[in-house]
PDB file of C-alpha atoms in Angstrom:
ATOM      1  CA  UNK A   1     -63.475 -46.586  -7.124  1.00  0.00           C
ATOM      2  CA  UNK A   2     -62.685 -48.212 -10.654  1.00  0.00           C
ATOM      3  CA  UNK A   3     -66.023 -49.562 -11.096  1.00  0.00           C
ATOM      4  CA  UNK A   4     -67.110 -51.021 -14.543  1.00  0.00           C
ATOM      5  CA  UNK A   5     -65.058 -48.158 -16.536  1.00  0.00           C
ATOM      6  CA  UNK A   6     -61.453 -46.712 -15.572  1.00  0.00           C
ATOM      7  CA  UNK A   7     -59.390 -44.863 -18.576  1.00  0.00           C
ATOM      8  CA  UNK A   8     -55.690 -43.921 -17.379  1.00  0.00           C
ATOM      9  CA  UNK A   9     -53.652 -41.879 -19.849  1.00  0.00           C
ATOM     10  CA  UNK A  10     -50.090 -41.170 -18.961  1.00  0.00           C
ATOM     11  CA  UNK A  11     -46.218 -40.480 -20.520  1.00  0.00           C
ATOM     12  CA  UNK A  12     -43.727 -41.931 -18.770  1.00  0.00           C
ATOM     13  CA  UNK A  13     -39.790 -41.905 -19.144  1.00  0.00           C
ATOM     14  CA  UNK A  14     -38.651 -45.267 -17.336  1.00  0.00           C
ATOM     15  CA  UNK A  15     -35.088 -45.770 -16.645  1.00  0.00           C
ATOM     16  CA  UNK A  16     -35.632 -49.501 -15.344  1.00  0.00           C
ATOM     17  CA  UNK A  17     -36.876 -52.704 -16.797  1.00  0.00           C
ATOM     18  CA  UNK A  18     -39.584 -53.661 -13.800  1.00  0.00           C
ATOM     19  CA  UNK A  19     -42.146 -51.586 -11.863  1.00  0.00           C
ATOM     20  CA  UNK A  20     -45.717 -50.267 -11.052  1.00  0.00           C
ATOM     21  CA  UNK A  21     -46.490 -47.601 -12.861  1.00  0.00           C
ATOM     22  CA  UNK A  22     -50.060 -47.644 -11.446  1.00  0.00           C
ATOM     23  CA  UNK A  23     -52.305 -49.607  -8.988  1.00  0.00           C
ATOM     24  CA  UNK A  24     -55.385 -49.522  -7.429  1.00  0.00           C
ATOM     25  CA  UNK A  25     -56.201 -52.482  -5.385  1.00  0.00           C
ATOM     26  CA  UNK A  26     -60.143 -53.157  -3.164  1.00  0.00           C
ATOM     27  CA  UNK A  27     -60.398 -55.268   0.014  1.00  0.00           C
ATOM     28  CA  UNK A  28     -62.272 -58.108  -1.478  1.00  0.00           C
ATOM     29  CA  UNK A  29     -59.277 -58.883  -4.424  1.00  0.00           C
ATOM     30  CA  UNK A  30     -59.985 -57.006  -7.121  1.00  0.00           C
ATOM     31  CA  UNK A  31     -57.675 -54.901  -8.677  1.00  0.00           C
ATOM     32  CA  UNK A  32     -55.954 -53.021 -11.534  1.00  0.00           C
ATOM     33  CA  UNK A  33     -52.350 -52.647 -12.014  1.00  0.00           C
ATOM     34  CA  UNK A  34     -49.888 -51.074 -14.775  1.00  0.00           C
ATOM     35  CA  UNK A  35     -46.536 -52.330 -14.857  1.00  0.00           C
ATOM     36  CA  UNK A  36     -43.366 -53.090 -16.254  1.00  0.00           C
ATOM     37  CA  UNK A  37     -42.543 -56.539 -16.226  1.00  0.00           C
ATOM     38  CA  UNK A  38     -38.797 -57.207 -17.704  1.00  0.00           C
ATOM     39  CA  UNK A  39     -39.265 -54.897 -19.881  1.00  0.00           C
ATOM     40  CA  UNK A  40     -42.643 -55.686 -21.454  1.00  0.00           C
ATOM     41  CA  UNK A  41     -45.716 -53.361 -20.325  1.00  0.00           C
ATOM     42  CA  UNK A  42     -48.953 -55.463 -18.299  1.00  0.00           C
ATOM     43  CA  UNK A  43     -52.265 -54.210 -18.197  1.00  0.00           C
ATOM     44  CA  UNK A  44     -54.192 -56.329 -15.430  1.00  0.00           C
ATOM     45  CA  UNK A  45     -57.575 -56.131 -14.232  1.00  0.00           C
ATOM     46  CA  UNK A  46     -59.654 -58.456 -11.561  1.00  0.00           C
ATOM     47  CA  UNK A  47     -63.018 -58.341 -11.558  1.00  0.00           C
ATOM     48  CA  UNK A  48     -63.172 -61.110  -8.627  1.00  0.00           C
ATOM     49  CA  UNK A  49     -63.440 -63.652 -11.772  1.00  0.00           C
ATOM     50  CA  UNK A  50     -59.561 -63.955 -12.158  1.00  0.00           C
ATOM     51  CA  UNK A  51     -56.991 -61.537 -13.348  1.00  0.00           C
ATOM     52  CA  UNK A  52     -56.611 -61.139 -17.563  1.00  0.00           C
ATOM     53  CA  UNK A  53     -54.295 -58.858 -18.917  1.00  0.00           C
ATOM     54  CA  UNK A  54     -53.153 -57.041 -22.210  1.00  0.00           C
ATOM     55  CA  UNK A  55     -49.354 -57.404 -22.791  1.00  0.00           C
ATOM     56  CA  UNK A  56     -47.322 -54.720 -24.739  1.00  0.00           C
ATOM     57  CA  UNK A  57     -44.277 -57.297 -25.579  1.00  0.00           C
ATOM     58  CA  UNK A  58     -41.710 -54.861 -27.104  1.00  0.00           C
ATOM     59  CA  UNK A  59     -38.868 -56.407 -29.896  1.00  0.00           C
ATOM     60  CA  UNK A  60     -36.288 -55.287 -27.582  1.00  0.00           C
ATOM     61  CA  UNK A  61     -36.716 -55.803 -23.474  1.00  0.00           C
ATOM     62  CA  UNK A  62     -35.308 -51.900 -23.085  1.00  0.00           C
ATOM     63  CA  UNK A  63     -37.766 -50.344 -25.494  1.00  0.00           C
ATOM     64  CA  UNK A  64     -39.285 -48.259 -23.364  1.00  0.00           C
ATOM     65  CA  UNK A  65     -36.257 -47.729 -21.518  1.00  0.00           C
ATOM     66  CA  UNK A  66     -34.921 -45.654 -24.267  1.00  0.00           C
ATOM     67  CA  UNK A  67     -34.953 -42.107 -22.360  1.00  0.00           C
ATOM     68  CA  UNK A  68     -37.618 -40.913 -24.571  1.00  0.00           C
ATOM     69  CA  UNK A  69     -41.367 -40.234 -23.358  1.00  0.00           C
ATOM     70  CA  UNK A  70     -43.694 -42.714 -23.933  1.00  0.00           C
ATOM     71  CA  UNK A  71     -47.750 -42.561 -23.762  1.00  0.00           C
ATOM     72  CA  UNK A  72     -49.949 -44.900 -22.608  1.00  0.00           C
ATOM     73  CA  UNK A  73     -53.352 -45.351 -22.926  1.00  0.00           C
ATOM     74  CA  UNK A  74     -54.627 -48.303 -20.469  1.00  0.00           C
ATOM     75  CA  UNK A  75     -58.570 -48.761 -20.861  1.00  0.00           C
ATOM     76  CA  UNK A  76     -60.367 -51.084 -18.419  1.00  0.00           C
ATOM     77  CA  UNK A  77     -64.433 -51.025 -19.868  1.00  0.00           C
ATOM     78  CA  UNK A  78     -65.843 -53.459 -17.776  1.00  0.00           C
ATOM     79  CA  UNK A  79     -64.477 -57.060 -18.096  1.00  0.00           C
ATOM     80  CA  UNK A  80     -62.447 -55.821 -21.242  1.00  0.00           C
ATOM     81  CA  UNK A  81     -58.180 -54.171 -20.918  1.00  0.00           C
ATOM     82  CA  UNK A  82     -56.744 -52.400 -23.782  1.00  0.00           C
ATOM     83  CA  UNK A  83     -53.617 -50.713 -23.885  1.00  0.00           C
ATOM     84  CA  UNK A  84     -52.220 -48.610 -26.198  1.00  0.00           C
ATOM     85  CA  UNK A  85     -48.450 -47.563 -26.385  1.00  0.00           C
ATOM     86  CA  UNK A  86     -47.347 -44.347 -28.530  1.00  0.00           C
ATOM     87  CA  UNK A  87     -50.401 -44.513 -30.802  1.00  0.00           C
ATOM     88  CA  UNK A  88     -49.582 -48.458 -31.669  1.00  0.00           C
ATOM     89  CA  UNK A  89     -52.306 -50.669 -32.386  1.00  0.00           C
ATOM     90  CA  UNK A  90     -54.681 -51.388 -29.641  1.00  0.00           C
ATOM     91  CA  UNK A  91     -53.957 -54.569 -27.522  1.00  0.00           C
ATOM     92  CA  UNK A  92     -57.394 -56.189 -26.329  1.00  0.00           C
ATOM     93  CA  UNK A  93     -57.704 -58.678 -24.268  1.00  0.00           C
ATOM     94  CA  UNK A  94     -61.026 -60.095 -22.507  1.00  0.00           C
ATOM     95  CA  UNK A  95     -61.898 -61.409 -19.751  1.00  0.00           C
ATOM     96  CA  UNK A  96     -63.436 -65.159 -19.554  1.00  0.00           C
ATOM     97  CA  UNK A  97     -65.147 -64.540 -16.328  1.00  0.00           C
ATOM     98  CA  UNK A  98     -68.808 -63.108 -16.519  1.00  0.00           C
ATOM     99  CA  UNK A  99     -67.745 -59.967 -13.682  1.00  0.00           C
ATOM    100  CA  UNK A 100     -67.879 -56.269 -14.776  1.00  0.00           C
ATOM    101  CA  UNK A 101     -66.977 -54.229 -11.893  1.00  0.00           C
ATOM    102  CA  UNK A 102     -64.016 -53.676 -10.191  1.00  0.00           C
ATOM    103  CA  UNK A 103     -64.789 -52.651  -6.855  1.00  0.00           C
ATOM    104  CA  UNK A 104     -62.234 -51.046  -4.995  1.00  0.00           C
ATOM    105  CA  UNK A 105     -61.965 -48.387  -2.471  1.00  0.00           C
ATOM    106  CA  UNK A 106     -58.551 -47.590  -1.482  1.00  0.00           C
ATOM    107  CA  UNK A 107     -56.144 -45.180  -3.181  1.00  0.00           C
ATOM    108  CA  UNK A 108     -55.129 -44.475  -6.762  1.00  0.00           C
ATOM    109  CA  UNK A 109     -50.722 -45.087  -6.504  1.00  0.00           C
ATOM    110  CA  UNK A 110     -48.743 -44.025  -8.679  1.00  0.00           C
ATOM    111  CA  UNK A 111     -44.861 -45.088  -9.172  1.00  0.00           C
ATOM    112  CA  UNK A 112     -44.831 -47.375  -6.667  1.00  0.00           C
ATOM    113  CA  UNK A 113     -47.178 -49.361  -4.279  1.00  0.00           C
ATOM    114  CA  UNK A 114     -46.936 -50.294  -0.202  1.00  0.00           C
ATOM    115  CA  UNK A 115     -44.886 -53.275   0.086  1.00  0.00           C
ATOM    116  CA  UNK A 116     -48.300 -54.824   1.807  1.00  0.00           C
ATOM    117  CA  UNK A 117     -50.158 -54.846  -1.777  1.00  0.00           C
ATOM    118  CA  UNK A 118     -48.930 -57.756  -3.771  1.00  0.00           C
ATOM    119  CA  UNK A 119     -51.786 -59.603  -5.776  1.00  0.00           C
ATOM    120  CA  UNK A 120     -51.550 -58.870  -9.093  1.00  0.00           C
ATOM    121  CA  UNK A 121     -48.283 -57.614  -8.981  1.00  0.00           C
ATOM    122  CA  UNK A 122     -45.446 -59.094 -11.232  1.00  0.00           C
ATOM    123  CA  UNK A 123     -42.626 -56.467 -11.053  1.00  0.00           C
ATOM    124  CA  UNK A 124     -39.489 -57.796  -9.396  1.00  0.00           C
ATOM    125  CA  UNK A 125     -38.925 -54.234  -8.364  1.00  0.00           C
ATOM    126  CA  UNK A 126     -39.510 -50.418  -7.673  1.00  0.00           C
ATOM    127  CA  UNK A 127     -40.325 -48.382 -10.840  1.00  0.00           C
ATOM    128  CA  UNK A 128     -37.807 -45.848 -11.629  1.00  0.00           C
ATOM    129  CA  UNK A 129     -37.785 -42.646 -14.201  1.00  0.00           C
ATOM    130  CA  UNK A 130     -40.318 -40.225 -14.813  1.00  0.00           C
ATOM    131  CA  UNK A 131     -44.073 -39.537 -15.113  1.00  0.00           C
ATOM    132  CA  UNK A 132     -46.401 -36.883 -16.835  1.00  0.00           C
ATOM    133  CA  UNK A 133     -49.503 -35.845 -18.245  1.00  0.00           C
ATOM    134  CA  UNK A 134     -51.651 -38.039 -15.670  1.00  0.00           C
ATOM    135  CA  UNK A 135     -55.607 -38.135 -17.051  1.00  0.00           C
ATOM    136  CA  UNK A 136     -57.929 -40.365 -14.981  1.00  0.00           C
ATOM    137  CA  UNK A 137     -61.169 -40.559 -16.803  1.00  0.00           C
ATOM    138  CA  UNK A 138     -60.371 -37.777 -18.673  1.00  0.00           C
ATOM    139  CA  UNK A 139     -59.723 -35.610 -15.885  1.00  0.00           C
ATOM    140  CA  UNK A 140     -56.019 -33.819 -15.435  1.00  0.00           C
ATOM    141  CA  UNK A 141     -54.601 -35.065 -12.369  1.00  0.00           C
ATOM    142  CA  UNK A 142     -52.285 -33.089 -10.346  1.00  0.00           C
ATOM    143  CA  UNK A 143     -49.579 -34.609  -9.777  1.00  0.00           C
ATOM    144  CA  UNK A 144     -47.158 -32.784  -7.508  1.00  0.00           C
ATOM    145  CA  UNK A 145     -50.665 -31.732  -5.241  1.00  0.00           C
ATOM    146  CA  UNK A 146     -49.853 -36.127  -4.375  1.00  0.00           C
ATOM    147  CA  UNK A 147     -48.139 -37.821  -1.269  1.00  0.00           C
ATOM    148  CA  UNK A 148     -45.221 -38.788  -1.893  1.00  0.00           C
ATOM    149  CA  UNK A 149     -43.088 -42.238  -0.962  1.00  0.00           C
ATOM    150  CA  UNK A 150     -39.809 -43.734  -1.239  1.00  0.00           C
ATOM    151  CA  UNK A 151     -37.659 -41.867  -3.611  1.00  0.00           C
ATOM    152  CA  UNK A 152     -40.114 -39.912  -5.533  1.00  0.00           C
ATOM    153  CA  UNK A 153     -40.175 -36.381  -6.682  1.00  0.00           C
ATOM    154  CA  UNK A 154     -43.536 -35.040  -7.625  1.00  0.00           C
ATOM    155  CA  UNK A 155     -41.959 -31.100  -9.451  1.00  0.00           C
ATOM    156  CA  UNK A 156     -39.097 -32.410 -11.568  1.00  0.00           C
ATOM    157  CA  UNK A 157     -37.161 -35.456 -13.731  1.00  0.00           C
ATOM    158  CA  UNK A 158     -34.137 -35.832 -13.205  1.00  0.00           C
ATOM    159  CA  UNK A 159     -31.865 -37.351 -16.461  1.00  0.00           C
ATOM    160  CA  UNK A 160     -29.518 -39.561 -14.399  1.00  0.00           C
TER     161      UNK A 160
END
Protein backbone atom coordinates (compact mmCIF):
# COMPACT_ATOMS: atom_id res chain seq x y z
CA UNK A 1 0.00 0.00 0.00
CA UNK A 2 1.55 3.50 -1.03
CA UNK A 3 -0.31 5.38 1.45
CA UNK A 4 0.58 9.10 2.18
CA UNK A 5 4.54 8.36 1.75
CA UNK A 6 6.23 5.98 -0.98
CA UNK A 7 10.19 6.63 -1.74
CA UNK A 8 11.43 4.37 -4.80
CA UNK A 9 15.16 4.51 -5.51
CA UNK A 10 16.40 2.66 -8.51
CA UNK A 11 19.36 2.58 -11.54
CA UNK A 12 18.22 1.67 -14.58
CA UNK A 13 19.99 1.11 -18.08
CA UNK A 14 17.05 1.64 -20.71
CA UNK A 15 17.63 0.70 -24.21
CA UNK A 16 14.14 2.19 -25.43
CA UNK A 17 12.53 5.55 -25.51
CA UNK A 18 8.90 4.48 -23.79
CA UNK A 19 8.01 2.26 -20.81
CA UNK A 20 6.97 1.56 -17.13
CA UNK A 21 9.59 1.40 -15.11
CA UNK A 22 7.27 1.11 -12.07
CA UNK A 23 3.53 0.97 -11.13
CA UNK A 24 1.38 0.39 -8.49
CA UNK A 25 -2.20 0.90 -9.22
CA UNK A 26 -5.60 0.48 -6.19
CA UNK A 27 -9.16 -0.51 -7.19
CA UNK A 28 -10.75 2.78 -6.55
CA UNK A 29 -8.18 4.85 -9.26
CA UNK A 30 -5.46 5.84 -7.55
CA UNK A 31 -2.18 5.19 -8.57
CA UNK A 32 1.57 5.79 -9.02
CA UNK A 33 3.51 5.16 -12.06
CA UNK A 34 7.29 5.72 -13.32
CA UNK A 35 7.80 5.88 -16.86
CA UNK A 36 9.44 6.74 -19.89
CA UNK A 37 7.48 8.72 -22.09
CA UNK A 38 9.45 9.47 -25.59
CA UNK A 39 12.20 9.74 -23.96
CA UNK A 40 11.43 12.12 -21.09
CA UNK A 41 11.03 10.45 -17.46
CA UNK A 42 7.09 10.93 -15.65
CA UNK A 43 6.57 10.75 -12.15
CA UNK A 44 2.64 10.42 -11.60
CA UNK A 45 0.69 10.10 -8.60
CA UNK A 46 -3.37 10.00 -7.99
CA UNK A 47 -4.58 10.63 -4.91
CA UNK A 48 -8.36 10.21 -6.25
CA UNK A 49 -8.06 14.22 -6.75
CA UNK A 50 -6.52 13.89 -10.33
CA UNK A 51 -3.18 12.73 -11.50
CA UNK A 52 -0.02 15.55 -11.23
CA UNK A 53 3.24 14.64 -12.21
CA UNK A 54 7.02 15.73 -12.12
CA UNK A 55 8.62 15.60 -15.63
CA UNK A 56 12.42 14.94 -16.12
CA UNK A 57 12.45 16.56 -19.86
CA UNK A 58 16.02 15.63 -20.98
CA UNK A 59 17.93 18.10 -23.90
CA UNK A 60 18.13 15.13 -25.99
CA UNK A 61 14.94 12.47 -26.26
CA UNK A 62 17.77 9.43 -25.92
CA UNK A 63 19.42 10.76 -22.79
CA UNK A 64 18.80 8.17 -20.77
CA UNK A 65 19.10 5.82 -23.47
CA UNK A 66 22.76 6.29 -23.50
CA UNK A 67 23.81 2.64 -22.18
CA UNK A 68 25.02 4.10 -19.04
CA UNK A 69 23.23 3.54 -15.51
CA UNK A 70 21.10 6.02 -14.40
CA UNK A 71 19.54 6.64 -10.70
CA UNK A 72 16.42 7.71 -9.83
CA UNK A 73 15.03 8.94 -6.93
CA UNK A 74 11.01 9.22 -7.28
CA UNK A 75 9.46 10.63 -3.89
CA UNK A 76 5.66 10.64 -3.51
CA UNK A 77 5.09 12.53 0.33
CA UNK A 78 1.59 12.79 0.35
CA UNK A 79 -0.02 15.02 -2.37
CA UNK A 80 3.62 16.17 -3.34
CA UNK A 81 6.12 14.00 -6.52
CA UNK A 82 9.70 14.73 -6.76
CA UNK A 83 12.06 13.09 -8.85
CA UNK A 84 15.48 13.20 -8.98
CA UNK A 85 17.73 11.90 -11.91
CA UNK A 86 21.65 11.25 -11.32
CA UNK A 87 21.86 13.69 -8.40
CA UNK A 88 20.17 16.65 -10.71
CA UNK A 89 18.16 19.15 -9.12
CA UNK A 90 14.99 18.04 -7.57
CA UNK A 91 11.80 18.31 -9.79
CA UNK A 92 8.65 19.15 -7.51
CA UNK A 93 5.56 19.24 -8.50
CA UNK A 94 2.21 19.51 -6.29
CA UNK A 95 -0.78 18.46 -6.35
CA UNK A 96 -3.94 20.99 -6.57
CA UNK A 97 -6.31 18.55 -5.11
CA UNK A 98 -6.65 18.55 -1.19
CA UNK A 99 -6.06 14.23 -1.12
CA UNK A 100 -2.98 12.74 0.68
CA UNK A 101 -3.20 9.11 0.43
CA UNK A 102 -2.82 6.87 -2.19
CA UNK A 103 -4.63 3.89 -1.41
CA UNK A 104 -3.83 0.96 -3.23
CA UNK A 105 -3.64 -2.66 -2.61
CA UNK A 106 -2.47 -4.61 -5.45
CA UNK A 107 1.14 -5.36 -6.42
CA UNK A 108 4.33 -3.34 -6.66
CA UNK A 109 5.45 -4.06 -10.91
CA UNK A 110 8.32 -3.52 -12.01
CA UNK A 111 9.44 -3.29 -15.91
CA UNK A 112 6.32 -3.73 -17.16
CA UNK A 113 2.56 -3.77 -16.14
CA UNK A 114 -0.62 -6.29 -17.18
CA UNK A 115 -1.97 -5.05 -20.32
CA UNK A 116 -5.41 -4.65 -18.08
CA UNK A 117 -3.79 -1.57 -16.04
CA UNK A 118 -3.91 1.50 -18.17
CA UNK A 119 -4.89 4.76 -16.17
CA UNK A 120 -2.15 6.73 -15.72
CA UNK A 121 -0.16 5.17 -18.14
CA UNK A 122 1.44 7.20 -21.08
CA UNK A 123 4.11 4.82 -22.53
CA UNK A 124 3.36 3.77 -26.09
CA UNK A 125 5.22 0.64 -25.20
CA UNK A 126 7.03 -2.16 -23.13
CA UNK A 127 10.12 -0.91 -21.21
CA UNK A 128 13.25 -2.44 -22.32
CA UNK A 129 17.03 -2.54 -20.71
CA UNK A 130 18.04 -3.07 -17.35
CA UNK A 131 17.25 -2.50 -13.64
CA UNK A 132 19.22 -2.40 -10.25
CA UNK A 133 19.63 -1.35 -6.87
CA UNK A 134 15.69 -1.45 -6.13
CA UNK A 135 15.02 0.47 -2.47
CA UNK A 136 11.32 0.81 -1.54
CA UNK A 137 11.15 2.97 1.49
CA UNK A 138 14.49 2.45 2.15
CA UNK A 139 14.33 -1.14 2.18
CA UNK A 140 16.62 -3.38 -0.44
CA UNK A 141 14.34 -5.18 -2.57
CA UNK A 142 15.19 -8.42 -4.03
CA UNK A 143 14.86 -8.45 -7.17
CA UNK A 144 15.49 -11.80 -8.82
CA UNK A 145 13.35 -13.43 -5.45
CA UNK A 146 10.22 -11.48 -8.13
CA UNK A 147 7.74 -13.09 -10.72
CA UNK A 148 8.64 -12.63 -13.69
CA UNK A 149 6.60 -11.59 -17.16
CA UNK A 150 7.06 -11.13 -20.72
CA UNK A 151 10.65 -10.98 -21.61
CA UNK A 152 12.24 -10.26 -18.38
CA UNK A 153 15.27 -11.61 -16.71
CA UNK A 154 15.48 -11.05 -13.02
CA UNK A 155 19.85 -12.49 -12.58
CA UNK A 156 21.47 -10.68 -15.49
CA UNK A 157 21.65 -7.55 -18.29
CA UNK A 158 22.21 -8.33 -21.22
CA UNK A 159 24.23 -5.41 -23.57
CA UNK A 160 22.33 -6.05 -26.83
Amino acid sequence: SVGHDLSVQVDVKPRSLDGVVFSVHGSKGDFVVLQLVSGELWFTADNGAGAFSAKFIPEMNNKLCDGNWHSITAVKNKNVVTLTIDNLEPITVTSEGSATSTDTSNPFYLGGKPASITKGVRAQGKYRGCIRNLYINGEPQYIAMGVAFDDVKLDMCPVS
